XYZ file of C-alpha atoms in Angstrom:
572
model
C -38.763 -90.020 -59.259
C -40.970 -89.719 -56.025
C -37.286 -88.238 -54.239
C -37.852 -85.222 -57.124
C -41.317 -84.409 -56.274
C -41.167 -81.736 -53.525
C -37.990 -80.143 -55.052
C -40.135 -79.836 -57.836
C -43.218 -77.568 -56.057
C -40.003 -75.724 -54.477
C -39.090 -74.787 -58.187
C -42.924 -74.363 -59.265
C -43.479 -71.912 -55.918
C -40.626 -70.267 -56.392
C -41.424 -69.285 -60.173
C -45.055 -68.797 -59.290
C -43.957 -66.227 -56.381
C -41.446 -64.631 -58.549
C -43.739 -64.027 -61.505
C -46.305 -62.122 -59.417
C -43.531 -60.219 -57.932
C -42.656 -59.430 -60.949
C -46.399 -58.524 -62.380
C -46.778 -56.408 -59.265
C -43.471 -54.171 -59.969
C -44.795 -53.750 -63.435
C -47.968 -52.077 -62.036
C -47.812 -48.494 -60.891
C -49.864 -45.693 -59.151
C -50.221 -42.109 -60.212
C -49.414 -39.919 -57.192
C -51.412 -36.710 -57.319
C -50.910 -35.144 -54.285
C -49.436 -35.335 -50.485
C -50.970 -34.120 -47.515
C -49.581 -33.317 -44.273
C -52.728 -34.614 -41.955
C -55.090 -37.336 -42.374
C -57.975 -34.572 -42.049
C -56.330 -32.617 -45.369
C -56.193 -35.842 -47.008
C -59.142 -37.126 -46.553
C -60.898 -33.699 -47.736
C -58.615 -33.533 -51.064
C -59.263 -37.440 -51.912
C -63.371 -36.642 -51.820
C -63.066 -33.586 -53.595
C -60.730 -35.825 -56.582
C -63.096 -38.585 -55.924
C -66.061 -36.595 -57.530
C -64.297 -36.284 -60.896
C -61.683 -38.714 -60.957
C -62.073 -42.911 -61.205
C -59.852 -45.235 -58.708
C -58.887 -42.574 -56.066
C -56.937 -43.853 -53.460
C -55.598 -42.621 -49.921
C -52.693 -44.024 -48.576
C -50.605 -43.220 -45.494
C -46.945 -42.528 -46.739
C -45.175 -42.682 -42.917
C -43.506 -39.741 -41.278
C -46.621 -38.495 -40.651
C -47.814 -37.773 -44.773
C -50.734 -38.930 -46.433
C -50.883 -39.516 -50.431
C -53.634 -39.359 -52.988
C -53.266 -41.581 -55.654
C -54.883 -43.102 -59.176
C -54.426 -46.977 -59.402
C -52.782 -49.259 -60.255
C -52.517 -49.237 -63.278
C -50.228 -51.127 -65.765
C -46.566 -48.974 -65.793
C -47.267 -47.899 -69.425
C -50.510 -47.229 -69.174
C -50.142 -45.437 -65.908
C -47.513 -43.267 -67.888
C -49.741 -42.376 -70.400
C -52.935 -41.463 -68.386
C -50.697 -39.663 -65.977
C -50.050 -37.722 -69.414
C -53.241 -36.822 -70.124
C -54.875 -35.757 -66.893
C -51.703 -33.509 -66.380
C -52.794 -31.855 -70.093
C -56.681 -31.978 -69.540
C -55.549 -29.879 -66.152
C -57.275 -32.535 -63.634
C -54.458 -33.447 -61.662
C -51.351 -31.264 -60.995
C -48.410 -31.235 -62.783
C -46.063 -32.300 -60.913
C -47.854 -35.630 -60.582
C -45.547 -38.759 -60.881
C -45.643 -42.463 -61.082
C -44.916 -44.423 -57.659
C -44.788 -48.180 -57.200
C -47.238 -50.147 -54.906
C -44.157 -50.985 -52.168
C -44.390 -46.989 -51.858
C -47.576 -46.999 -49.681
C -48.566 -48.240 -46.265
C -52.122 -48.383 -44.768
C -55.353 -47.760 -46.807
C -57.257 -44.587 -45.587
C -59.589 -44.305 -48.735
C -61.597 -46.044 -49.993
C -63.935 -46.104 -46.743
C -63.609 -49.691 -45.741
C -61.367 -50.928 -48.994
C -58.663 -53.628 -47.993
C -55.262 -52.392 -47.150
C -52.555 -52.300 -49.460
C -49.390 -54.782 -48.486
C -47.003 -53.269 -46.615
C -43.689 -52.426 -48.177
C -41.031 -55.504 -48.378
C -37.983 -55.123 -47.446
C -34.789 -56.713 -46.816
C -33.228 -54.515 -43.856
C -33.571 -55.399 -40.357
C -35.505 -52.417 -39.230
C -38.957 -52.928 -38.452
C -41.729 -51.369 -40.562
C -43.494 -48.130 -38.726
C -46.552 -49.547 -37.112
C -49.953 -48.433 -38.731
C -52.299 -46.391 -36.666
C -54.395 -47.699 -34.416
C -57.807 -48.974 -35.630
C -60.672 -49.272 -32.739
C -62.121 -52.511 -33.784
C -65.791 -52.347 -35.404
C -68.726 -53.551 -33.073
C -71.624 -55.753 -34.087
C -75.348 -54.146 -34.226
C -76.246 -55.594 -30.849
C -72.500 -54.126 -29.488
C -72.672 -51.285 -30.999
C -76.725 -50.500 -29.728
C -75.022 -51.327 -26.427
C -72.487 -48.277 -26.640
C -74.869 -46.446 -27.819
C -76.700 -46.588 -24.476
C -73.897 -45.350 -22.662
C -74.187 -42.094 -24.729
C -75.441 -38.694 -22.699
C -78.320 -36.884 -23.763
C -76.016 -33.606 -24.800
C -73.901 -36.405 -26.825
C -76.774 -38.500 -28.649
C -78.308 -34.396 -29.500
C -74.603 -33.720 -31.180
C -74.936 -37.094 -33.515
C -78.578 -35.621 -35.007
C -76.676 -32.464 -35.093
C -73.638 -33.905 -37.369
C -76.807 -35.797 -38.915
C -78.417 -32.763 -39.935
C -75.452 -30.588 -40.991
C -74.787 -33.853 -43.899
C -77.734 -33.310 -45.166
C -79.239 -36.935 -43.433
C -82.162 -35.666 -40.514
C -84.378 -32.676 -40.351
C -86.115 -33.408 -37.411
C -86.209 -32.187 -33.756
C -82.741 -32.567 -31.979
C -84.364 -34.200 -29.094
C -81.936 -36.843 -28.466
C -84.529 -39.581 -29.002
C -82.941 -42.479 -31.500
C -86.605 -43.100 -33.232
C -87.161 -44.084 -36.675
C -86.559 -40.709 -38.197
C -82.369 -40.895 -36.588
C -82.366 -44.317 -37.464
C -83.232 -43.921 -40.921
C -80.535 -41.067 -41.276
C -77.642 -42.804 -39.412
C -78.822 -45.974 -42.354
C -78.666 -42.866 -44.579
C -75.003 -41.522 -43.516
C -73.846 -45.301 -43.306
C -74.396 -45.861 -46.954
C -73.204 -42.707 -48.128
C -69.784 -43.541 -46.278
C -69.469 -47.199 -47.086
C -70.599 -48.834 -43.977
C -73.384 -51.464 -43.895
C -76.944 -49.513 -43.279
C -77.859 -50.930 -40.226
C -79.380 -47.925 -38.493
C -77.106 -48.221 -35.418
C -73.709 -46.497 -35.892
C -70.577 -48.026 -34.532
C -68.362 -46.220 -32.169
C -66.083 -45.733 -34.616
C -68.780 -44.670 -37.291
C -70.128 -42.181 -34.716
C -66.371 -41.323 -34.101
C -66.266 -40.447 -38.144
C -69.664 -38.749 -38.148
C -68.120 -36.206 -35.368
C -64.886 -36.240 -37.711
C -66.691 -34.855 -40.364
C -69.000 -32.760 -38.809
C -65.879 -30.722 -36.904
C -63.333 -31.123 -39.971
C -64.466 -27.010 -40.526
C -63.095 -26.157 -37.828
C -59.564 -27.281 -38.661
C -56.509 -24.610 -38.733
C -59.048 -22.876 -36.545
C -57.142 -23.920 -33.100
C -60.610 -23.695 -31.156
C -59.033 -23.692 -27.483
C -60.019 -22.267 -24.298
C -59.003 -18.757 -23.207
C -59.201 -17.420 -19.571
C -58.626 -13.876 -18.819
C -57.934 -13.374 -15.676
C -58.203 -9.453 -16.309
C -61.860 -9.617 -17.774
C -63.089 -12.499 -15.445
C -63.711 -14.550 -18.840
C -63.388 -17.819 -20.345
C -64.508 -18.821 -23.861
C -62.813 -20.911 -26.633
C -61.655 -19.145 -29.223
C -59.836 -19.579 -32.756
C -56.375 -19.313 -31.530
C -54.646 -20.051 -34.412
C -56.222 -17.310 -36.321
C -56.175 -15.148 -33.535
C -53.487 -13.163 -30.972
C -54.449 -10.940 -28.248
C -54.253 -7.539 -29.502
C -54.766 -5.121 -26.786
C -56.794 -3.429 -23.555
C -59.022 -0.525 -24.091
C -61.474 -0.480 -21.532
C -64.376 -2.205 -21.859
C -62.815 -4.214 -24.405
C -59.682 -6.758 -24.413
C -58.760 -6.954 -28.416
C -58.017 -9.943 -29.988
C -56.693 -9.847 -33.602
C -56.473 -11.529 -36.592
C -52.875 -13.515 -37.534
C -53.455 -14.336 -41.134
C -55.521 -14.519 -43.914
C -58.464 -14.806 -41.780
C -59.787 -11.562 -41.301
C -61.457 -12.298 -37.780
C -61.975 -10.461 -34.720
C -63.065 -10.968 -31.200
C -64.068 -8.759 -28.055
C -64.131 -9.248 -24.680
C -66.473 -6.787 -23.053
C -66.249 -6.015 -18.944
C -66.648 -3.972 -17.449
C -68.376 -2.914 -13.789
C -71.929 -1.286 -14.038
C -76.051 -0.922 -13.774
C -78.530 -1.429 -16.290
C -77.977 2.118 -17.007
C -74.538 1.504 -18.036
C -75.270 -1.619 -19.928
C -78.168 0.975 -21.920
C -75.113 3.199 -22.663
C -73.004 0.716 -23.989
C -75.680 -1.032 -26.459
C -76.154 2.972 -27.568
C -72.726 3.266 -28.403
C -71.661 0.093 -29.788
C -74.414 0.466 -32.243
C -72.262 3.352 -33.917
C -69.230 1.323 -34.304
C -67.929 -0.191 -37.364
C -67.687 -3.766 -36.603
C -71.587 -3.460 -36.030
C -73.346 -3.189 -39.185
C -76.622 -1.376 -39.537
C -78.339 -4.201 -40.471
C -79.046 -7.182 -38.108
C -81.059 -7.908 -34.815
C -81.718 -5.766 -32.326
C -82.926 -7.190 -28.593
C -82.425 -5.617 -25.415
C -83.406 -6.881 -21.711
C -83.089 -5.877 -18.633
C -80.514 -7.881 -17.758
C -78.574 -8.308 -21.169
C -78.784 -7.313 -25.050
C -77.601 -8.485 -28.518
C -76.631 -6.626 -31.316
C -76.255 -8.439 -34.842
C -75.412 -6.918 -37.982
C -74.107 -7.782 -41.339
C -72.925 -6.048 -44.664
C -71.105 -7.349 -47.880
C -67.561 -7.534 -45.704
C -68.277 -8.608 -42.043
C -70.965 -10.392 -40.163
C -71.006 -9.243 -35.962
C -72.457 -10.876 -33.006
C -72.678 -9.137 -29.982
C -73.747 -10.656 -26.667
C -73.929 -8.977 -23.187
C -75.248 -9.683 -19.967
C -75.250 -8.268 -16.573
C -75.169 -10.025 -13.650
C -74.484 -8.968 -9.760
C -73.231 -5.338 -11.070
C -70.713 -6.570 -13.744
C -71.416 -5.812 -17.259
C -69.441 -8.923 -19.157
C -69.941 -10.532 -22.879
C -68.345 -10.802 -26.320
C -68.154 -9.809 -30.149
C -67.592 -11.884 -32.678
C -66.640 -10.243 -36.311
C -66.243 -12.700 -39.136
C -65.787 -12.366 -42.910
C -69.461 -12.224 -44.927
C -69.454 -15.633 -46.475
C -68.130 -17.925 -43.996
C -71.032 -19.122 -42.896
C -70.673 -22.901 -41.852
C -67.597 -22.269 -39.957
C -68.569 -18.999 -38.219
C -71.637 -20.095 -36.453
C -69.722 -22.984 -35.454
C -67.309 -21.277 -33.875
C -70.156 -18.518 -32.806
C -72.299 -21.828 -31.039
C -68.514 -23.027 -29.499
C -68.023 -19.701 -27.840
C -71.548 -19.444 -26.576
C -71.005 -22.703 -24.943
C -68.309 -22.281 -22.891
C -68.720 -18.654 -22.141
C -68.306 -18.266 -18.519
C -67.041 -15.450 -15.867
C -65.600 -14.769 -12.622
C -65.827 -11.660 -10.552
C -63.036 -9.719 -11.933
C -63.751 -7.056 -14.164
C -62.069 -4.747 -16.464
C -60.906 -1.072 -14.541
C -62.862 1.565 -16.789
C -59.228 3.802 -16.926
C -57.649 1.059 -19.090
C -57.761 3.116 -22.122
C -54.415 4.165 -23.901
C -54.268 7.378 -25.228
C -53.983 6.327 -28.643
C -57.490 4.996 -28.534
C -58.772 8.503 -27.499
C -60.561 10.292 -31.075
C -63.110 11.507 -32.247
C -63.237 9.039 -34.341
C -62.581 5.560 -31.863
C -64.560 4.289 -29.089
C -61.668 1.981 -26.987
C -59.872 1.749 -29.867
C -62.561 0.951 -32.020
C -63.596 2.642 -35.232
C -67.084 4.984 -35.123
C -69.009 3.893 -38.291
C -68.841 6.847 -40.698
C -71.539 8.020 -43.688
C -69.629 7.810 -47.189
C -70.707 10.922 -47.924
C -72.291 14.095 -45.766
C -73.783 17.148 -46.887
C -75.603 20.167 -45.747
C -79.128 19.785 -46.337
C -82.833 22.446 -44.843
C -86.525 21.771 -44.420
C -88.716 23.173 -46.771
C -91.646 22.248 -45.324
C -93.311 21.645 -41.415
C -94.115 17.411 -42.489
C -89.891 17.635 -42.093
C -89.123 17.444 -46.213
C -85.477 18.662 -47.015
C -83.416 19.900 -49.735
C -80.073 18.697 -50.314
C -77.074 18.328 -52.922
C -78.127 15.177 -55.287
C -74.630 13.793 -55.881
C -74.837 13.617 -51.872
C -77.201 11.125 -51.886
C -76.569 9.061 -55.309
C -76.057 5.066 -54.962
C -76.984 5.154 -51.117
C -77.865 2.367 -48.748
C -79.701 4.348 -46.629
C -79.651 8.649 -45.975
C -80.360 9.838 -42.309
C -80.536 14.170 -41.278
C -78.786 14.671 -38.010
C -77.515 11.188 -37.577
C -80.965 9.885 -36.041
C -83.761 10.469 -38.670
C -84.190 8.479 -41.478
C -85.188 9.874 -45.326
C -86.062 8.778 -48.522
C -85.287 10.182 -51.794
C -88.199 11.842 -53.161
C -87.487 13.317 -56.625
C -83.872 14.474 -57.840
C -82.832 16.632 -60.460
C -79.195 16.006 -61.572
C -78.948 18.531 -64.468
C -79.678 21.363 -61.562
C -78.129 19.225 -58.861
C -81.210 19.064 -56.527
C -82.658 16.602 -54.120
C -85.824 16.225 -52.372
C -86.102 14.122 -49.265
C -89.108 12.684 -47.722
C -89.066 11.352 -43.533
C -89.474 7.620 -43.554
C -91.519 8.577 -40.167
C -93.370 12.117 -39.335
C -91.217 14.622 -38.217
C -92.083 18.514 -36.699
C -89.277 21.054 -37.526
C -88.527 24.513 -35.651
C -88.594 26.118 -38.760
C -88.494 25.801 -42.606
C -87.685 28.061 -45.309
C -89.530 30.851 -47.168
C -88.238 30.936 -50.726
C -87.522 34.662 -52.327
C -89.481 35.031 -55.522
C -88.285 38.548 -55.934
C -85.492 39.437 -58.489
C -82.701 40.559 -55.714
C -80.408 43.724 -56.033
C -76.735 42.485 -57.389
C -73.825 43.035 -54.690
C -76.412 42.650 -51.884
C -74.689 40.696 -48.831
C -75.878 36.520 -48.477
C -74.706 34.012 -46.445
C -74.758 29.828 -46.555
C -75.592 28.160 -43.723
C -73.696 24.704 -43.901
C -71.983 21.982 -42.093
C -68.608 23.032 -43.590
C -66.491 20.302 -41.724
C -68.915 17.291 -42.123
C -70.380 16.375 -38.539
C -67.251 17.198 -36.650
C -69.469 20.491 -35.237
C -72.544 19.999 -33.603
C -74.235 23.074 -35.228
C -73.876 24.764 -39.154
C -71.728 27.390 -39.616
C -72.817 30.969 -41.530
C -70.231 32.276 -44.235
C -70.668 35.553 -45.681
C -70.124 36.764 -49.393
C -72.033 38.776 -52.082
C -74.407 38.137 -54.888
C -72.320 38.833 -57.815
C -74.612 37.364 -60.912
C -78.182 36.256 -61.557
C -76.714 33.511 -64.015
C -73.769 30.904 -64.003
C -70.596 31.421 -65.772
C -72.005 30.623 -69.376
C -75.246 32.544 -68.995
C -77.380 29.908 -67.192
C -80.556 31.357 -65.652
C -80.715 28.657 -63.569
C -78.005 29.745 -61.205
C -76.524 32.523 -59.053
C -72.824 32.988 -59.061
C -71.445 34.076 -55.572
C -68.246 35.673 -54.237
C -68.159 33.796 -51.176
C -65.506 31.127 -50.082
C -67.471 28.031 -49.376
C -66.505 24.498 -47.887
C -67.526 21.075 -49.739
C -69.237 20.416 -46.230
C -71.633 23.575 -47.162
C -72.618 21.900 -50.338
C -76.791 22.147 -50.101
C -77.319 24.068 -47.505
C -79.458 27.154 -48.092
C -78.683 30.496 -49.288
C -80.144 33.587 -47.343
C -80.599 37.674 -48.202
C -80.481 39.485 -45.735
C -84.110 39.127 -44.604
C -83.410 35.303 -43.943
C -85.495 34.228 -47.475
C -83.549 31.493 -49.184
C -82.436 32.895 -52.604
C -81.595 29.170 -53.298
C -79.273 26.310 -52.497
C -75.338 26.226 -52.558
C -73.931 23.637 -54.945
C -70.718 21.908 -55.136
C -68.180 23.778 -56.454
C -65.942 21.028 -58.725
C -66.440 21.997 -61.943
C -65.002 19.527 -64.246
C -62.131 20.099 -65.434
C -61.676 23.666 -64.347
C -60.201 25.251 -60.925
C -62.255 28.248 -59.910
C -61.070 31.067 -57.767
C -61.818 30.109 -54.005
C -63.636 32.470 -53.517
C -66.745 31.630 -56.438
C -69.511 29.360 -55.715
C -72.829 28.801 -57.341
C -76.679 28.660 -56.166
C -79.544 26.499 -57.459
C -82.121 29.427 -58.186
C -85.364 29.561 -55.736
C -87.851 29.294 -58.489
C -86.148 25.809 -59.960
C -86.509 24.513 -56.832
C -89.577 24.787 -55.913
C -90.529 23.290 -59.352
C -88.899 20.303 -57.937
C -91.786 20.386 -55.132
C -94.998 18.987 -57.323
C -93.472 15.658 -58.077
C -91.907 15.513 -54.366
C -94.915 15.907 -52.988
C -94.401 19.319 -51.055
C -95.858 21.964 -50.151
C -93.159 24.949 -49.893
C -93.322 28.341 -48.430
C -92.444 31.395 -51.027
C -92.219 35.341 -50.160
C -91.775 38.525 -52.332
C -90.859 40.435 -48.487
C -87.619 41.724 -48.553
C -86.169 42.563 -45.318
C -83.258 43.233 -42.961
C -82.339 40.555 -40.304
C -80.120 41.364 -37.213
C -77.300 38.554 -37.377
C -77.865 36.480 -34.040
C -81.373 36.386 -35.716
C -80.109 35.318 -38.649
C -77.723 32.709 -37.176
C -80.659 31.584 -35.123
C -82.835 30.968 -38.123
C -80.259 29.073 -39.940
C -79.805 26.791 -36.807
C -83.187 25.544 -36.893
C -83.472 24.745 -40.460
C -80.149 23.663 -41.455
C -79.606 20.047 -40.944
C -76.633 17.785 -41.585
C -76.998 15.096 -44.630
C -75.617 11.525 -44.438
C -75.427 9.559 -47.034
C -74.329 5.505 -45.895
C -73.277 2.050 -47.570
């Protein structure tokens, strides 16, 4: 019977072997989801792995990676697959895949690999990626020594962005980094041992630049500005050349833009251009302000955009950069924002100050570039020498912040929207030429007026007069509140004061929509003197009345209006 024996544990292995092969095909994952990079993977199996039980990454070949749930028994698997399709936890389009299916382990951190995939062709199985073997403590404290200061600083830097060290990024390992990198270890599924790996510190860096993926960060030299600085190439594309400026725009979703700024030039120069970029769109009002004498930067940031804006000068070349990024984006801009600063460097070319198209020449652009606009202007006059004006009130409803002549800024002092009145205060002293002298005597009907106004917004750099008559002491439906005019006004004119003929203001223009109704163009309406003024006791102001009526020569007239008529901005 001996002769029997080792046929026999051929039969026994054989069964054995066959059984588990046959256990294993009976057990089956739940693939949820297939990524093209191990970086996308690795992202969507920690996001499943907060919610979800035995998450799994797996490397598929051909250069996918797979999420799955598993294993689980084939008709259990079924079923669960089932029910986190209908609970909506995984997608719908999940599907049950056999454990041959999958190659190397990626997730779990450290979990064993799965076996690769039997099969009975000749071909070779792809080769799995190649892992840099872990080191010891004392190996791994011996790497660490061969670390620069710049790279040890970027570990307590990846330290402190997960949330692991809030010290000083000195690039001294003491107890405070050790006790982090124990920290980080544990979190990721290494043993704590205070010392990280290469490969550990190799996954800290991983993780700590994984934001910046799809961004393309890559450095750009142009050869026409005399700069180089990486940039987010693949969500950017150079746009175009208006002097100082080369353009670079956004190529998708990303809404993000960048500026190169040369240009030659003094200090003087460099003080023109931190003047004028400060009126441009892509700088909003509200940010840091620092000029030098050899350099400036402008920040600013509003519910769509957040700018940086840094310029130097250096050897009679004005060069620099702005960075515009969507509000919200915070982690990834100022990583980018740091990236550029880095490697921000120049040569001695510089941009020719006649490289401006003549599409970028307006009014409205600076080298192509937008001028930041008010939502809303108005005509507006100073009722009093402390610099307090009158204006329209829907001018300056819902407003961020309300400037006179671009420059000075004003606060809303009392409103009355049933008249359609506004008082504004200076936020700091000002000294007008003049201010107005309301008319507190009844004037004659038909007698000439005129409206000072800026009728076209702040395209002219002074108000304009437009004549008419006074054709009623009361609006349309008897309201003894108003004065109805016969005088073709502008919706630019809207608050600015109404004169006789003596240069007294008989009150202040209104706006002429009227609901539903289209008046003739040639009828607008007046806030009356005396309700104005009634306005002044809860504003705060002293105002000037007269009974004197009088005849003014027109240049006199004109003048007057000039130096009391100021235009009303009204900004997000």
């Amino acid at each position: 019977m001996t002769r029997f024996l080792p046929a026999l544990i051929a039969v026994l292995f054989l069964t054995v072997t066959m059984t588990a092969t046959r256990a294993a095909a009976q057990q089956a994952y739940i693939q949820i989801e297939a990524q093209p990079s191990l970086t996308q993977a690795e992202q969507r199996v920690r996001d499943y792995a907060t919610y979800l039980a035995d998450v799994n990454g797996f490397a598929l070949g051909g250069g996918w990676y797979g999420i799955a749930l598993g294993p689980f028994a084939a008709g259990e698997a079924d079923a669960l697959r089932r029910q986190l399709i209908g609970q909506g936890q995984i997608p719908g389009d999940a599907y049950l895949s056999e454990r041959a299916d999958y190659q190397r382990r990626f997730w779990p951190v450290g979990a064993e690999a799965a076996p690769a995939p039997m099969t009975d062709s000749a071909e070779a199985a792809p080769a799995p990626d190649p892992v840099v073997p872990d080191e010891t403590p004392r190996q791994a404290r011996a790497s660490e020594a061969q670390l620069t200061r710049a790279e040890r600083e970027a570990l307590q830097v990846a330290l402190q962005w997960a949330g692991f060290y809030d010290a000083a990024i000195d690039g001294a390992f003491g107890r405070g980094t050790r006790r982090s990198m124990a920290g980080w270890q544990t979190a990721n599924g290494f043993e704590p041992t205070g010392i990280l790996t290469t490969r550990q510190r190799a996954e800290l860096l991983r993780q700590y630049n994984a934001v910046l993926d799809g961004l393309g960060m890559r450095l750009v030299t142009d050869t026409r500005a005399g700069i180089s600085i990486e940039l987010p190439m693949d969500a950017l594309a150079f746009d175009s050349v208006e002097a100082p400026f080369v353009q670079y725009g956004p190529t998708g979703d990303l809404p993000v833009r960048v500026l190169l700024i040369s240009q030659p030039g003094d200090r003087t120069t460099m003080n023109g251009l931190y003047e004028i970029m400060q009126t441009l769109e892509i700088v909003p009002l509200d940010g840091e302000r620092e000029r030098a004498q050899s350099g400036f930067l402008l920040t600013g940031a509003n519910a769509r955009i957040v700018s940086h804006t840094e310029v130097r000068l250096e050897d009679g070349a004005i060069k620099g950069f702005t960075l515009i990024w969507p509000a919200g984006d915070e982690e990834r801009r100022t990583r980018v924002l740091a990236l550029m600063r880095q490697s921000f460097a120049t040569t001695d070319a510089v941009l020719d100050p006649a490289a401006v198209s003549g599409e970028a020449q307006s009014v409205d652009l600076v080298s192509g570039l937008r001028v930041r606009k008010p939502k809303v202007t108005a005509s507006g006059f100073f009722v009093d020498n402390g610099g307090s004006v009158v204006t329209s009130a829907a001018a300056v409803e819902a407003c961020a912040r309300i400037t006179i002549e671009d420059d000075f800024e004003m606060r809303l002092a009392a409103s009355n929207g049933d008249l359609g009145v506004a008082v504004l205060r200076p936020v700091d002293a000002l000294a007008p030429r003049g201010y107005a002298a309301f008319q507190m005597s009844t004037p004659r009907l038909q007698s000439e007026v005129a409206v000072s106004g800026y009728s076209f917004g702040g395209v002219l750099s002074a108000p304009t007069l437009t004549f008419g008559r006074l054709e009623d002491l009361r609006g349309l439906e008897g309201d003894t509140r108003l004065k109805r005019l016969a005088l073709a006004s502008l919706p630019g004119d809207a608050g600015g004061p109404v004169f006789d003929t003596g240069g007294a203001v008989l009150g202040m223009l209104l706006p002429r929509e009227d609901g539903a109704r289209q008046l003739p163009d040639n009828v607008s309406f007046a806030a009356q003197a005396d309700e104005i003024m009634a306005l002044f006791e809860d504003a705060g102001v002293n105002g000037q009345s007269t009974e004197q009526v009088a005849v003014m020569a027109p240049e006199d007239l004109t003048s007057l209006a000039t130096g009391i008529t100021v235009l009303v901005s009204c900004w997000e």
